[in-house]
mmCIF file of C-alpha atoms in Angstrom:
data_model
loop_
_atom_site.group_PDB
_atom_site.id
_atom_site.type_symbol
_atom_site.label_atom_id
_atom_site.label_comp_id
_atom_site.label_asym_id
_atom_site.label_seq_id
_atom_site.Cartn_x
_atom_site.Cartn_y
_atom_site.Cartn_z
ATOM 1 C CA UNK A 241 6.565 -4.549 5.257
ATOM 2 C CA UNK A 242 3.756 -7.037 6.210
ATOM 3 C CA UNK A 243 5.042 -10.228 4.322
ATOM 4 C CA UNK A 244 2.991 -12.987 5.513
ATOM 5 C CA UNK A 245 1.177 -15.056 3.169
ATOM 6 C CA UNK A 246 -2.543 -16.397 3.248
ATOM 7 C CA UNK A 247 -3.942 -13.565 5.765
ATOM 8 C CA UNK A 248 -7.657 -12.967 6.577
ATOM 9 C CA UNK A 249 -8.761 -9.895 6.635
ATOM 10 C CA UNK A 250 -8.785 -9.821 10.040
ATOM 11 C CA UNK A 251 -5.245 -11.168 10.601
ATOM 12 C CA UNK A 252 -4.660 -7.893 8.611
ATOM 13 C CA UNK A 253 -6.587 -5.653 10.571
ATOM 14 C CA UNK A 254 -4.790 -7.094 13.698
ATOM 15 C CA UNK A 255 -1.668 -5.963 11.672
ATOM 16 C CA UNK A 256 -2.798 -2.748 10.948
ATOM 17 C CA UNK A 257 -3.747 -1.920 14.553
ATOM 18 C CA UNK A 258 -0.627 -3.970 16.512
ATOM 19 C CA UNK A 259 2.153 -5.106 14.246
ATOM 20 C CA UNK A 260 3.691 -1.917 13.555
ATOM 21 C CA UNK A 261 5.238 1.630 15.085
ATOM 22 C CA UNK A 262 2.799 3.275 17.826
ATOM 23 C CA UNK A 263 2.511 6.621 15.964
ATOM 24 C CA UNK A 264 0.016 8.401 14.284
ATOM 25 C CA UNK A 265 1.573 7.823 10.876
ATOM 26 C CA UNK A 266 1.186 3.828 11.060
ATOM 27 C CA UNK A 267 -2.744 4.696 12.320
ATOM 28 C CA UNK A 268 -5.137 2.728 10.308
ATOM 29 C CA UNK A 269 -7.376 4.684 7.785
ATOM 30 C CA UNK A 270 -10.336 3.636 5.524
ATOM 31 C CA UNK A 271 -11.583 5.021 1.974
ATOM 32 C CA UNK A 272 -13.460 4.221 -0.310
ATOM 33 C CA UNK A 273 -12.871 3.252 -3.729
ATOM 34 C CA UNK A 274 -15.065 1.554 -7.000
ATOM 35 C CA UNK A 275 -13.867 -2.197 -7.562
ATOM 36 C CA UNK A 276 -13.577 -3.415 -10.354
ATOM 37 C CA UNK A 277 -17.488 -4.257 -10.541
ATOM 38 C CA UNK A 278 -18.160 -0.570 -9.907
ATOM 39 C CA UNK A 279 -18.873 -1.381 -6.093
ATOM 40 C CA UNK A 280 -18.148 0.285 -2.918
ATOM 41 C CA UNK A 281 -14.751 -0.952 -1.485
ATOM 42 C CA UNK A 282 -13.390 -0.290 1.774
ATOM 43 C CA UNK A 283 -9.367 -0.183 1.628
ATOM 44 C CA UNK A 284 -7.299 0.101 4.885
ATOM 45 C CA UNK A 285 -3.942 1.034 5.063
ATOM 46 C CA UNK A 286 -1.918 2.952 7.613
ATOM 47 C CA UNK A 287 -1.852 6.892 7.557
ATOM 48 C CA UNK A 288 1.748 6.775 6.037
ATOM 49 C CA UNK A 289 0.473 4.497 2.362
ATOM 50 C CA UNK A 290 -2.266 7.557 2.214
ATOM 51 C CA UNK A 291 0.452 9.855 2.451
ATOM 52 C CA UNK A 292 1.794 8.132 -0.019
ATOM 53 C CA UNK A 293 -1.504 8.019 -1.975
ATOM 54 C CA UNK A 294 -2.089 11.473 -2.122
ATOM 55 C CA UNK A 295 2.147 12.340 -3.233
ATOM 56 C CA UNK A 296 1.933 9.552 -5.920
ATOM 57 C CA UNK A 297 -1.384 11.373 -7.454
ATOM 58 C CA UNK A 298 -0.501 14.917 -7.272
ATOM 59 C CA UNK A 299 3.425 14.152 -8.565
ATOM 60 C CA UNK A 300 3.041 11.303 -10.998
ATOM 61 C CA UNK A 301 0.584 10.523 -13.622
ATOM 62 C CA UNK A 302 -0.393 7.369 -11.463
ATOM 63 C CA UNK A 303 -4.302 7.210 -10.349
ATOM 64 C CA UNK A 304 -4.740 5.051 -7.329
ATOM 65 C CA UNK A 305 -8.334 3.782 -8.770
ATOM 66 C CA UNK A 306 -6.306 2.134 -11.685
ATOM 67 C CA UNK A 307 -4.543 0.269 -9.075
ATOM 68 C CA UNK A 308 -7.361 -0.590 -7.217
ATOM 69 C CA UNK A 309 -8.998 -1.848 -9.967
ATOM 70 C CA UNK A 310 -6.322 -4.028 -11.412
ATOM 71 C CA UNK A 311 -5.988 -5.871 -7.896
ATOM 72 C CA UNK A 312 -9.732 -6.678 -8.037
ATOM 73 C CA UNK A 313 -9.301 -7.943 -11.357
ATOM 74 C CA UNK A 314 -5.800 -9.794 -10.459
ATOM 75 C CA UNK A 315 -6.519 -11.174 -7.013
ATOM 76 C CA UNK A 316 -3.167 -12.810 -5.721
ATOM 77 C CA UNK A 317 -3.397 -15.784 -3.319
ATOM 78 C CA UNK A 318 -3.103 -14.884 0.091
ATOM 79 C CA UNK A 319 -3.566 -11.365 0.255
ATOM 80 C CA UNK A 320 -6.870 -9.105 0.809
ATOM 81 C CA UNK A 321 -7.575 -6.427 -1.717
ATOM 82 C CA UNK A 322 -5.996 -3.864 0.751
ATOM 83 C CA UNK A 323 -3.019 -6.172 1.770
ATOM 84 C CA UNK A 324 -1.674 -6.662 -1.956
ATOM 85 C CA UNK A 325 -2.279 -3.023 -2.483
ATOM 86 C CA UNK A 326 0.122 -1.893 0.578
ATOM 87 C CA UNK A 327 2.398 -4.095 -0.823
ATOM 88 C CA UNK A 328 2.323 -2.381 -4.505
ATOM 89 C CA UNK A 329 2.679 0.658 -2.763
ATOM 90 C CA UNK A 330 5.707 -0.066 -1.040
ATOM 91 C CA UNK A 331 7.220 -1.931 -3.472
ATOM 92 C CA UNK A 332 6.593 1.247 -5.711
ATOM 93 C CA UNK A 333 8.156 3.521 -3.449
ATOM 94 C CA UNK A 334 11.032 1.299 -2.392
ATOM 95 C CA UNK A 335 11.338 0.773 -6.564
ATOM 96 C CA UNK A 336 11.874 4.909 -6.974
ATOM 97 C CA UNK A 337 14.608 4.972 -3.953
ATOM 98 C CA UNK A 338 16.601 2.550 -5.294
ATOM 99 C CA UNK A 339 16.379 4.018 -8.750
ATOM 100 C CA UNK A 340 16.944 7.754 -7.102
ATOM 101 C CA UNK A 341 13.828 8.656 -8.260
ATOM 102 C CA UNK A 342 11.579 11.017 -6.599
ATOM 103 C CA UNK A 343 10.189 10.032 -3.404
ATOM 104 C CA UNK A 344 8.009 12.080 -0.844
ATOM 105 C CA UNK A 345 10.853 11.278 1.914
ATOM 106 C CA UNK A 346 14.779 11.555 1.986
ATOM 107 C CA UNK A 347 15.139 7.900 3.372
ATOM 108 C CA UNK A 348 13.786 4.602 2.063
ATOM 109 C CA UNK A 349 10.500 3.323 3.495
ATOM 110 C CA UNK A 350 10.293 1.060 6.996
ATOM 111 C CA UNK A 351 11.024 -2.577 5.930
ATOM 112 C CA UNK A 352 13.528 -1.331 2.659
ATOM 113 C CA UNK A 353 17.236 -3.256 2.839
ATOM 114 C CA UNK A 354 18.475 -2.389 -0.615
ATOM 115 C CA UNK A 355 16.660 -5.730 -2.299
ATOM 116 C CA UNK A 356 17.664 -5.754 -5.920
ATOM 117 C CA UNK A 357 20.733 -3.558 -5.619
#
């Protein structure tokens, strides 16, 4: 998991596109959510966190918009909109391994070292 601290935007686009596993599940995608003012935001995260996405929504009662929302509102130093929202996304998953909750895949995601056991 991307864990440095006070990154521009495009410091985490760089990410997105370089820092991580050559395969199409780590491609960067866009969509397009409402912020928290109603407006048009763009949120990039790799294929995989969509993945993700979509298993969290169709599974759980969870609605990503809620989360998007919430970030807007509670901005956290350091991290773009889509940055802190990768980051809830894999601390969510790596939350429902450790707990031996459902998750959409038999192992624990990239970056996961059994924090919190």
């Amino acid at each position: 998991m991307l864990s440095c601290l006070n990154m521009s935007h495009q410091r985490f686009m760089n990410f997105l596109r370089g820092g991580t596993p050559s395969t199409a599940n780590y491609d960067p995608v866009a969509r397009v959510y409402k912020n928290a003012s109603g407006i048009d935001e763009i949120i990039h995260l790799h294929r995989c966190y969509w993945a993700y996405v979509d298993w969290l929504e169709a599974t759980t009662d969870i609605k990503f918009i809620n989360w998007v929302v919430h970030c807007d509102k509670n901005p956290s130093e350091g991290y773009t909109l889509s940055h802190l929202l990768m980051y809830w996304l894999w601390t969510d998953e790596c939350d429902r391994f450790r707990a031996g909750l459902p998750t959409p895949n038999p192992y624990p995601p990239m970056g996961y070292e059994g924090w919190g056991n």
